[in-house]
CSV table of C-alpha atoms in Angstrom, one decimal:
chain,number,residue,atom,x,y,z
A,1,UNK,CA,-5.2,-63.3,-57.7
A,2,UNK,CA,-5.1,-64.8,-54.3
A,3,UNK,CA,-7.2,-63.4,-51.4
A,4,UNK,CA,-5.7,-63.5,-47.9
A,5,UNK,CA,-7.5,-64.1,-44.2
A,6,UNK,CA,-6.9,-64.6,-41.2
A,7,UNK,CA,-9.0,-66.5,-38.7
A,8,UNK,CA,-9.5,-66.4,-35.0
A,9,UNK,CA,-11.2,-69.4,-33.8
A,10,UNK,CA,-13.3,-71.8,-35.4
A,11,UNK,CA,-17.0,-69.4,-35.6
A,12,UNK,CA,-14.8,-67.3,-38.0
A,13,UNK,CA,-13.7,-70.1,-39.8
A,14,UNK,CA,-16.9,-70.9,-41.0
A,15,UNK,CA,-18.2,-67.5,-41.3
A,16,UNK,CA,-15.6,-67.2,-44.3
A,17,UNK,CA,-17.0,-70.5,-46.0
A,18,UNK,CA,-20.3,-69.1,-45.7
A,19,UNK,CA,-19.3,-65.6,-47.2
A,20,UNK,CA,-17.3,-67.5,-49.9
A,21,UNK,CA,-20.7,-69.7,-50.3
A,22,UNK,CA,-22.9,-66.3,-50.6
A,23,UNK,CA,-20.8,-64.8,-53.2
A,24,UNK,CA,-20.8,-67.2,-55.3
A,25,UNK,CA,-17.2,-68.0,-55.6
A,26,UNK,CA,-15.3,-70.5,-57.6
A,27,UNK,CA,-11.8,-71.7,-56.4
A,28,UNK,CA,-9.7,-73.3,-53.7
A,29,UNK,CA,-9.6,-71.9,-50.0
A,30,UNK,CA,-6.3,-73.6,-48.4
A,31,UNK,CA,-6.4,-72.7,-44.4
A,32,UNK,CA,-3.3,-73.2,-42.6
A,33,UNK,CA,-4.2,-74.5,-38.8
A,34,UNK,CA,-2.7,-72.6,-35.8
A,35,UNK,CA,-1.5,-76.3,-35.4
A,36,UNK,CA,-0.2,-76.3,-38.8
A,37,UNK,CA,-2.8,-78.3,-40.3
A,38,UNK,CA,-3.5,-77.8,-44.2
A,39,UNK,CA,-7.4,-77.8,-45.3
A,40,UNK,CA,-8.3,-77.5,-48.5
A,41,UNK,CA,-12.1,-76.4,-49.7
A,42,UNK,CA,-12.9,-76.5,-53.6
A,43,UNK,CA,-15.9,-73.7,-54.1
A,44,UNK,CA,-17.6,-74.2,-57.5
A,45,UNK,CA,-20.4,-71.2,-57.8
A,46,UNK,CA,-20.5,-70.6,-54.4
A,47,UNK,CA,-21.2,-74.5,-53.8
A,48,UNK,CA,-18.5,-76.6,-51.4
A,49,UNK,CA,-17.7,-79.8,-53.6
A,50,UNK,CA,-15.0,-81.0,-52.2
A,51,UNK,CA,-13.2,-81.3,-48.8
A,52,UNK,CA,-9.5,-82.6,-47.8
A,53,UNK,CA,-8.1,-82.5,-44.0
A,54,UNK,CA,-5.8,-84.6,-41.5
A,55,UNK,CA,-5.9,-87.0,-44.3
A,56,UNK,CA,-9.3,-87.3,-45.0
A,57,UNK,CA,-11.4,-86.4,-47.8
A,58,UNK,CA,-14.7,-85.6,-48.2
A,59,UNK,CA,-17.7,-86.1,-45.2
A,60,UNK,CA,-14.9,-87.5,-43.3
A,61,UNK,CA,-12.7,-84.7,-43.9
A,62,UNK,CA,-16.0,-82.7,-43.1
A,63,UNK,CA,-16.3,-83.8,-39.7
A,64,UNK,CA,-13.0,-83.3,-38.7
A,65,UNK,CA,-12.9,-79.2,-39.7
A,66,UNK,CA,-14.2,-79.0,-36.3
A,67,UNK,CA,-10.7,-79.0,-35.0
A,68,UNK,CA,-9.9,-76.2,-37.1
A,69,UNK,CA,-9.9,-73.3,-34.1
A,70,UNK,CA,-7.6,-70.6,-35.8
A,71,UNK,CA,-5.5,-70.1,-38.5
A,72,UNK,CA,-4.6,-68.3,-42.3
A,73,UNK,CA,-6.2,-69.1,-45.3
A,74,UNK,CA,-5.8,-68.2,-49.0
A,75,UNK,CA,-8.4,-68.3,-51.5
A,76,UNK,CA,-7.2,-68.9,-54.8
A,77,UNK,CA,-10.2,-67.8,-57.4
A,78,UNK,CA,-10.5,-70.1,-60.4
A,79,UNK,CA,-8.0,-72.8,-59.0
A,80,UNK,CA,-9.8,-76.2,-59.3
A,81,UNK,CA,-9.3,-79.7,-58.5
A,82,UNK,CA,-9.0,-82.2,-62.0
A,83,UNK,CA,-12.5,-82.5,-63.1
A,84,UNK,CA,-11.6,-86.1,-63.2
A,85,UNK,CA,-10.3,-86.8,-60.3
A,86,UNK,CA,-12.4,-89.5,-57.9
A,87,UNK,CA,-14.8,-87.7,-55.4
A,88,UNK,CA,-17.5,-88.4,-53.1
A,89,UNK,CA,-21.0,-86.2,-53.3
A,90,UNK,CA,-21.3,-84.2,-50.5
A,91,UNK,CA,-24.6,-82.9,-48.9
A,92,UNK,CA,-25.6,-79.4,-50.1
A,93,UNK,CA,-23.8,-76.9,-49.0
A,94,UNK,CA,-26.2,-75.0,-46.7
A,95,UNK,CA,-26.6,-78.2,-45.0
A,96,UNK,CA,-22.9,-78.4,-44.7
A,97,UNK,CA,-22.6,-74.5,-43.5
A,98,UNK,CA,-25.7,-75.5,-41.1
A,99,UNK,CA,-24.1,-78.4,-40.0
A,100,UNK,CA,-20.5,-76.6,-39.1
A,101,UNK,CA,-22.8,-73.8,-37.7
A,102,UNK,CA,-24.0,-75.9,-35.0
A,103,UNK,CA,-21.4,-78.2,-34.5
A,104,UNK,CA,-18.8,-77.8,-31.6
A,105,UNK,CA,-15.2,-77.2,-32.2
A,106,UNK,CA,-13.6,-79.9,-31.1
A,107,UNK,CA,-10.1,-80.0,-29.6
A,108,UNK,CA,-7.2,-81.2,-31.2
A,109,UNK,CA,-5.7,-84.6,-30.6
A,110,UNK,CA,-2.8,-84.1,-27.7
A,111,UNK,CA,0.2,-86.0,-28.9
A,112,UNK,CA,1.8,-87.9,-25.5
A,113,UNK,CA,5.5,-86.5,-24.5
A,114,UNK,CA,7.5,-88.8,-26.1
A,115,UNK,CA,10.4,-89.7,-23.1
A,116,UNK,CA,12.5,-92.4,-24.6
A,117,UNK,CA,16.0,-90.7,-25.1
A,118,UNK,CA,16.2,-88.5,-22.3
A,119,UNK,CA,19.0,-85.7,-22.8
A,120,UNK,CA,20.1,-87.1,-26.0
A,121,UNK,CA,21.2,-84.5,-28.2
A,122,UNK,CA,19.5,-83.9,-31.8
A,123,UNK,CA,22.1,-84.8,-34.5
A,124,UNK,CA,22.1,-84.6,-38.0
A,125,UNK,CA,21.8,-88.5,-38.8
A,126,UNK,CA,18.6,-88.2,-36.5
A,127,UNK,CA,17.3,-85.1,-38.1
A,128,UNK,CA,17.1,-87.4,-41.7
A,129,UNK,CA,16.0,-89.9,-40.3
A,130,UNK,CA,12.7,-87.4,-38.5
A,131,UNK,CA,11.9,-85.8,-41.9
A,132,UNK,CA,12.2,-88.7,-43.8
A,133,UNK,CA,9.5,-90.4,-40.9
A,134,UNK,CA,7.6,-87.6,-40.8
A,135,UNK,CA,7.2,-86.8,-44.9
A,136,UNK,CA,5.7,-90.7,-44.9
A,137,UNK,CA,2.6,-89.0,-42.8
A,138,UNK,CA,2.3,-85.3,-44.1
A,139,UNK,CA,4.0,-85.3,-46.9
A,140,UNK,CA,6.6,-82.4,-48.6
A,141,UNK,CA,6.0,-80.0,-45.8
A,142,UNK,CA,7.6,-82.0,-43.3
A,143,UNK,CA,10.4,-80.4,-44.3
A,144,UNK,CA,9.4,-76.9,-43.5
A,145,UNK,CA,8.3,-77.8,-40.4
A,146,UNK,CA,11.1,-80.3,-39.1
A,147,UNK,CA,13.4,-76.8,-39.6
A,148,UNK,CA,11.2,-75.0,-37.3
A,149,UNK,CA,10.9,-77.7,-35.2
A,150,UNK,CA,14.5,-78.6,-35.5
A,151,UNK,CA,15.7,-74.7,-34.4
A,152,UNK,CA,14.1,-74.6,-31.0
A,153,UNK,CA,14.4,-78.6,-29.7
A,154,UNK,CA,16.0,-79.2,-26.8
A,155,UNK,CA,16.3,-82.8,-27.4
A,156,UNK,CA,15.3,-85.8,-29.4
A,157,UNK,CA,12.9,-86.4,-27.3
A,158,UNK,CA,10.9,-82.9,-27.7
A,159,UNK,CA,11.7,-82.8,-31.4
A,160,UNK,CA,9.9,-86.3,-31.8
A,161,UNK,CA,7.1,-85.1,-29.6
A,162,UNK,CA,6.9,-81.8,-31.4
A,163,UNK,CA,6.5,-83.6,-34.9
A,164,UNK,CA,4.2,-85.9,-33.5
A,165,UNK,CA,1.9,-83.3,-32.7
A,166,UNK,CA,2.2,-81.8,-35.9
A,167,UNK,CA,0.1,-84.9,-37.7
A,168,UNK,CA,-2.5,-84.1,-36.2
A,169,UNK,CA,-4.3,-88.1,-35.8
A,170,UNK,CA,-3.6,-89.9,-32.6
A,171,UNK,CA,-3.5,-92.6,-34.5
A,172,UNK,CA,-0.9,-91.6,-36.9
A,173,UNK,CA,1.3,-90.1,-34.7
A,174,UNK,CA,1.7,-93.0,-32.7
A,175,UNK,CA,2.6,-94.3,-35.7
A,176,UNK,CA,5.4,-92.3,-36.7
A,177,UNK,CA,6.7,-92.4,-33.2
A,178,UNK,CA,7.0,-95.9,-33.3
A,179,UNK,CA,9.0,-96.2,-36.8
A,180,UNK,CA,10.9,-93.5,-35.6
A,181,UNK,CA,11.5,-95.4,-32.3
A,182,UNK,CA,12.2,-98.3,-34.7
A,183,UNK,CA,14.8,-96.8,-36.8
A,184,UNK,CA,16.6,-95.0,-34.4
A,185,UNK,CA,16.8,-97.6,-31.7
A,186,UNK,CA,18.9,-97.1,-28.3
A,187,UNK,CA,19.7,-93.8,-30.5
């Protein structure tokens, strides 16, 4: 049976590690961002060993949790990741709950307005060719979220801002924008 939360800023964020750490708990927490960002925190006995966000895994994926600043979460008990599966070791987990403790929240990555086809109007042909861009960098959702996105644009302009923002990395989302850019054009 899944648990559900709900998260206000990033001090409640950890709080729930750290209660999921005291109890002992064994299973996956998956946190959905305000910014609709997916994290994903493997508990085994109470102990964090593993760690995946903004495409990052382990310590990196660590650091980064510090842009986590509100969200959901679910924690699903007894739902593990392969035994198998390639990991790094990560520090002990008080160290990591003492590190997050003390760490400040840092703000999420603004993704620049995107002004290259001013007033052009969002068609369907564009619309495959956004998802398709945008599943290359976050995967299956992209769907889901291009819909949502999709309802309230204006333009293709703020549609391909708005998806840009959803990856999340600078880096990436420059990225996308330019194969976007690239595929569509003079749109």
């Amino acid at each position: 049976m899944d648990d559900h939360y709900t998260f206000e800023d990033y001090s409640a964020f950890v709080a729930l590690l750290r209660q999921f750490s005291h109890q002992k708990r064994s299973g996956m927490l998956f946190a959905a961002t305000d910014a609709n960002q997916m994290a994903r925190i493997e508990f085994q006995r109470g102990n964090i060993s593993d760690v995946s966000f903004m495409h990052k895994r382990g310590s990196m994926a660590l650091t980064l949790l510090t842009r986590i600043h509100a969200g959901k979460a679910r924690f699903s008990e007894g739902v593990l990741s392969e035994a198998n599966a390639p990991r790094e070791p990560l520090a002990h987990t008080e160290d990591i709950l003492d590190y997050l403790d003390k760490a400040q929240p840092l703000p999420a990555p603004a993704a620049a307005r995107v002004e290259k086809y001013p007033g052009t109007a969002l068609t369907p042909a564009h619309r495959e060719v956004l998802e398709e861009m945008l599943a290359e960098h976050i995967g299956p959702v992209a769907g889901v979220i291009c819909e949502e996105h999709f309802a309230s644009a204006a333009d293709l302009d703020s549609a391909l801002t708005a998806l840009a923002a959803e990856i999340g990395d600078r880096e990436h989302a420059e990225r996308f924008v330019a194969q976007v850019q690239a595929r569509l054009g003079s749109a």
